PDB file of C-alpha atoms and ligand atoms in Angstrom:
ATOM      1  CA  MET A   1     -49.738 -37.964 -40.062  1.00  0.00           C
ATOM      2  CA  LYS A   2     -50.058 -39.434 -36.548  1.00  0.00           C
ATOM      3  CA  LYS A   3     -53.666 -39.551 -35.371  1.00  0.00           C
ATOM      4  CA  ASP A   4     -52.594 -39.783 -31.713  1.00  0.00           C
ATOM      5  CA  ASN A   5     -50.753 -36.904 -30.121  1.00  0.00           C
ATOM      6  CA  ILE A   6     -50.260 -35.367 -26.706  1.00  0.00           C
ATOM      7  CA  PHE A   7     -52.880 -32.617 -27.269  1.00  0.00           C
ATOM      8  CA  MET A   8     -55.510 -35.301 -28.238  1.00  0.00           C
ATOM      9  CA  ASN A   9     -54.641 -37.214 -25.050  1.00  0.00           C
ATOM     10  CA  ILE A  10     -55.189 -33.983 -23.011  1.00  0.00           C
ATOM     11  CA  ILE A  11     -58.493 -33.293 -24.778  1.00  0.00           C
ATOM     12  CA  GLN A  12     -59.660 -36.801 -24.204  1.00  0.00           C
ATOM     13  CA  LYS A  13     -58.412 -36.649 -20.525  1.00  0.00           C
ATOM     14  CA  LYS A  14     -56.098 -39.620 -21.069  1.00  0.00           C
ATOM     15  CA  VAL A  15     -53.338 -37.658 -19.344  1.00  0.00           C
ATOM     16  CA  LYS A  16     -53.796 -35.502 -16.239  1.00  0.00           C
ATOM     17  CA  THR A  17     -53.731 -31.752 -17.127  1.00  0.00           C
ATOM     18  CA  ASP A  18     -55.574 -28.756 -15.679  1.00  0.00           C
ATOM     19  CA  ILE A  19     -58.285 -27.975 -18.290  1.00  0.00           C
ATOM     20  CA  LEU A  20     -59.113 -24.322 -18.077  1.00  0.00           C
ATOM     21  CA  TYR A  21     -61.981 -24.510 -20.550  1.00  0.00           C
ATOM     22  CA  GLN A  22     -63.597 -27.163 -22.700  1.00  0.00           C
ATOM     23  CA  ASP A  23     -66.721 -27.193 -24.889  1.00  0.00           C
ATOM     24  CA  GLU A  24     -67.832 -29.296 -27.829  1.00  0.00           C
ATOM     25  CA  LEU A  25     -65.323 -27.619 -30.210  1.00  0.00           C
ATOM     26  CA  VAL A  26     -62.191 -26.557 -28.273  1.00  0.00           C
ATOM     27  CA  THR A  27     -60.133 -27.165 -25.193  1.00  0.00           C
ATOM     28  CA  ALA A  28     -57.833 -24.767 -23.322  1.00  0.00           C
ATOM     29  CA  PHE A  29     -54.986 -25.700 -20.894  1.00  0.00           C
ATOM     30  CA  TYR A  30     -51.725 -24.256 -19.648  1.00  0.00           C
ATOM     31  CA  ASP A  31     -48.560 -24.604 -21.706  1.00  0.00           C
ATOM     32  CA  LEU A  32     -46.111 -27.050 -20.105  1.00  0.00           C
ATOM     33  CA  ASN A  33     -43.182 -24.586 -20.602  1.00  0.00           C
ATOM     34  CA  PRO A  34     -44.723 -21.177 -20.193  1.00  0.00           C
ATOM     35  CA  LYS A  35     -43.044 -18.288 -22.077  1.00  0.00           C
ATOM     36  CA  ALA A  36     -44.987 -15.597 -20.188  1.00  0.00           C
ATOM     37  CA  PRO A  37     -46.867 -15.289 -16.851  1.00  0.00           C
ATOM     38  CA  VAL A  38     -50.004 -16.312 -18.701  1.00  0.00           C
ATOM     39  CA  HIS A  39     -49.410 -18.930 -21.415  1.00  0.00           C
ATOM     40  CA  VAL A  40     -52.514 -20.934 -22.383  1.00  0.00           C
ATOM     41  CA  LEU A  41     -53.002 -23.184 -25.408  1.00  0.00           C
ATOM     42  CA  ILE A  42     -56.395 -23.326 -27.033  1.00  0.00           C
ATOM     43  CA  VAL A  43     -56.861 -26.297 -29.360  1.00  0.00           C
ATOM     44  CA  PRO A  44     -59.591 -27.712 -31.563  1.00  0.00           C
ATOM     45  CA  ASN A  45     -61.011 -31.020 -30.241  1.00  0.00           C
ATOM     46  CA  ILE A  46     -60.575 -32.564 -33.649  1.00  0.00           C
ATOM     47  CA  LEU A  47     -57.183 -33.121 -35.260  1.00  0.00           C
ATOM     48  CA  ILE A  48     -56.297 -30.386 -37.728  1.00  0.00           C
ATOM     49  CA  PRO A  49     -52.532 -30.755 -37.958  1.00  0.00           C
ATOM     50  CA  THR A  50     -51.692 -27.269 -39.196  1.00  0.00           C
ATOM     51  CA  VAL A  51     -53.340 -24.104 -40.506  1.00  0.00           C
ATOM     52  CA  ASN A  52     -52.672 -25.504 -43.958  1.00  0.00           C
ATOM     53  CA  HIS A  53     -55.077 -28.362 -43.278  1.00  0.00           C
ATOM     54  CA  ALA A  54     -57.951 -26.129 -42.159  1.00  0.00           C
ATOM     55  CA  THR A  55     -60.970 -25.994 -44.513  1.00  0.00           C
ATOM     56  CA  THR A  56     -64.165 -23.972 -44.693  1.00  0.00           C
ATOM     57  CA  HIS A  57     -65.810 -26.740 -42.564  1.00  0.00           C
ATOM     58  CA  ASP A  58     -63.496 -25.697 -39.683  1.00  0.00           C
ATOM     59  CA  GLU A  59     -64.475 -22.004 -39.652  1.00  0.00           C
ATOM     60  CA  ILE A  60     -66.666 -22.233 -36.614  1.00  0.00           C
ATOM     61  CA  ILE A  61     -63.950 -24.127 -34.686  1.00  0.00           C
ATOM     62  CA  LEU A  62     -61.291 -21.626 -35.786  1.00  0.00           C
ATOM     63  CA  GLY A  63     -63.484 -18.704 -34.752  1.00  0.00           C
ATOM     64  CA  ARG A  64     -64.166 -20.344 -31.380  1.00  0.00           C
ATOM     65  CA  LEU A  65     -60.402 -20.326 -30.668  1.00  0.00           C
ATOM     66  CA  PHE A  66     -60.531 -16.461 -30.706  1.00  0.00           C
ATOM     67  CA  ILE A  67     -63.719 -16.250 -28.595  1.00  0.00           C
ATOM     68  CA  VAL A  68     -62.298 -18.612 -25.947  1.00  0.00           C
ATOM     69  CA  ALA A  69     -58.877 -16.817 -25.960  1.00  0.00           C
ATOM     70  CA  ALA A  70     -60.645 -13.489 -25.170  1.00  0.00           C
ATOM     71  CA  LYS A  71     -62.783 -15.237 -22.465  1.00  0.00           C
ATOM     72  CA  ILE A  72     -59.635 -16.614 -20.764  1.00  0.00           C
ATOM     73  CA  ALA A  73     -57.811 -13.320 -21.116  1.00  0.00           C
ATOM     74  CA  GLU A  74     -60.664 -11.632 -19.218  1.00  0.00           C
ATOM     75  CA  GLN A  75     -60.606 -14.404 -16.574  1.00  0.00           C
ATOM     76  CA  LYS A  76     -56.861 -13.925 -16.162  1.00  0.00           C
ATOM     77  CA  ASN A  77     -57.335 -10.197 -16.012  1.00  0.00           C
ATOM     78  CA  ILE A  78     -55.021  -9.457 -18.968  1.00  0.00           C
ATOM     79  CA  HIS A  79     -57.721  -8.382 -21.424  1.00  0.00           C
ATOM     80  CA  SER A  80     -57.077  -4.633 -20.775  1.00  0.00           C
ATOM     81  CA  SER A  81     -53.299  -4.759 -20.451  1.00  0.00           C
ATOM     82  CA  GLY A  82     -53.168  -6.794 -23.640  1.00  0.00           C
ATOM     83  CA  TYR A  83     -51.940 -10.158 -24.870  1.00  0.00           C
ATOM     84  CA  ARG A  84     -50.658 -11.928 -27.950  1.00  0.00           C
ATOM     85  CA  LEU A  85     -52.231 -14.760 -29.884  1.00  0.00           C
ATOM     86  CA  ILE A  86     -49.896 -16.991 -31.970  1.00  0.00           C
ATOM     87  CA  VAL A  87     -50.512 -19.872 -34.282  1.00  0.00           C
ATOM     88  CA  ASN A  88     -47.413 -21.555 -35.680  1.00  0.00           C
ATOM     89  CA  CYS A  89     -47.449 -23.413 -38.930  1.00  0.00           C
ATOM     90  CA  ASN A  90     -44.696 -25.878 -39.996  1.00  0.00           C
ATOM     91  CA  ASP A  91     -40.948 -25.815 -39.667  1.00  0.00           C
ATOM     92  CA  HIS A  92     -40.019 -22.124 -40.073  1.00  0.00           C
ATOM     93  CA  SER A  93     -42.489 -21.107 -37.416  1.00  0.00           C
ATOM     94  CA  GLY A  94     -41.069 -23.669 -34.964  1.00  0.00           C
ATOM     95  CA  GLN A  95     -44.307 -25.637 -34.738  1.00  0.00           C
ATOM     96  CA  GLU A  96     -43.617 -28.620 -32.467  1.00  0.00           C
ATOM     97  CA  ILE A  97     -47.002 -30.218 -31.985  1.00  0.00           C
ATOM     98  CA  TYR A  98     -48.879 -31.047 -35.175  1.00  0.00           C
ATOM     99  CA  HIS A  99     -52.299 -30.412 -33.813  1.00  0.00           C
ATOM    100  CA  LEU A 100     -53.263 -26.771 -34.682  1.00  0.00           C
ATOM    101  CA  HIS A 101     -53.299 -24.612 -31.520  1.00  0.00           C
ATOM    102  CA  MET A 102     -53.441 -20.987 -30.512  1.00  0.00           C
ATOM    103  CA  HIS A 103     -51.012 -19.618 -27.928  1.00  0.00           C
ATOM    104  CA  LEU A 104     -52.415 -17.026 -25.564  1.00  0.00           C
ATOM    105  CA  LEU A 105     -49.550 -15.053 -24.040  1.00  0.00           C
ATOM    106  CA  GLY A 106     -49.694 -12.200 -21.642  1.00  0.00           C
ATOM    107  CA  GLY A 107     -49.168 -10.884 -18.081  1.00  0.00           C
ATOM    108  CA  LYS A 108     -46.130  -8.715 -18.935  1.00  0.00           C
ATOM    109  CA  PRO A 109     -44.985  -6.548 -21.868  1.00  0.00           C
ATOM    110  CA  LEU A 110     -44.133  -9.061 -24.524  1.00  0.00           C
ATOM    111  CA  GLY A 111     -41.735  -7.003 -26.591  1.00  0.00           C
ATOM    112  CA  PRO A 112     -41.377  -7.030 -30.333  1.00  0.00           C
ATOM    113  CA  LEU A 113     -43.132  -9.728 -32.285  1.00  0.00           C
ATOM    114  CA  LEU A 114     -39.970 -11.307 -33.621  1.00  0.00           C
ATOM    115  CA  GLN A 115     -36.295 -11.279 -32.442  1.00  0.00           C
ATOM    116  CA  LYS A 116     -33.920 -10.043 -35.177  1.00  0.00           C
TER     117      LYS A 116
HETATM  118  P1  5GP B   1     -45.760 -24.990 -31.059  1.00  0.00           P
HETATM  119  O1  5GP B   1     -44.311 -24.690 -31.113  1.00  0.00           O
HETATM  120  O2  5GP B   1     -46.107 -26.300 -31.724  1.00  0.00           O
HETATM  121  O3  5GP B   1     -46.553 -23.855 -31.594  1.00  0.00           O
HETATM  122  O4  5GP B   1     -46.153 -25.094 -29.525  1.00  0.00           O
HETATM  123  C1  5GP B   1     -46.284 -26.242 -28.832  1.00  0.00           C
HETATM  124  C2  5GP B   1     -46.324 -25.897 -27.413  1.00  0.00           C
HETATM  125  O5  5GP B   1     -46.888 -27.058 -26.672  1.00  0.00           O
HETATM  126  C3  5GP B   1     -45.040 -25.503 -26.715  1.00  0.00           C
HETATM  127  O6  5GP B   1     -45.167 -24.212 -26.219  1.00  0.00           O
HETATM  128  C4  5GP B   1     -44.866 -26.551 -25.683  1.00  0.00           C
HETATM  129  O7  5GP B   1     -44.256 -26.035 -24.511  1.00  0.00           O
HETATM  130  C5  5GP B   1     -46.201 -27.110 -25.441  1.00  0.00           C
HETATM  131  N1  5GP B   1     -46.266 -28.497 -24.987  1.00  0.00           N
HETATM  132  C6  5GP B   1     -45.519 -29.495 -25.525  1.00  0.00           C
HETATM  133  N2  5GP B   1     -45.890 -30.676 -24.900  1.00  0.00           N
HETATM  134  C7  5GP B   1     -46.842 -30.350 -23.972  1.00  0.00           C
HETATM  135  C8  5GP B   1     -47.557 -31.116 -23.067  1.00  0.00           C
HETATM  136  O8  5GP B   1     -47.327 -32.342 -22.908  1.00  0.00           O
HETATM  137  N3  5GP B   1     -48.411 -30.451 -22.269  1.00  0.00           N
HETATM  138  C9  5GP B   1     -48.678 -29.136 -22.407  1.00  0.00           C
HETATM  139  N4  5GP B   1     -49.608 -28.604 -21.604  1.00  0.00           N
HETATM  140  N5  5GP B   1     -47.983 -28.372 -23.301  1.00  0.00           N
HETATM  141  C10 5GP B   1     -47.111 -28.961 -24.046  1.00  0.00           C
END
């Protein structure tokens, strides 16, 4: 598994990206190809390639993803209208970047969870 990836470069500020939020555990930034008016990615600062790689040691980090998602949803004023949180894992989900991340999507009705 590659140790270097685009999200790690963003977290470490090696590439220029608007960072919406960063603390000692997670970083949040806009998705490059937004699928909704609000599309933010929230990622652990350490490399956990997929959900399958998460361990009990990562519980605080994984919990922080939700806390930060809700905080950003409030800042973006979509916390009342609603939003969707998605974490893809491996091929069938369409995971592109093998650095675990949570998608925060909102700002319009998002429709059904999956297309048939
Ligand atoms: P996945 O399919 O792995 O769950 O989602 C990866 C997401 O990362 C995609 O929505 C894609 O648009 C986004 N993405 C890919 N490369 C970059 C990048 O260089 N910068 C940012 N901000 N987002 C990216």
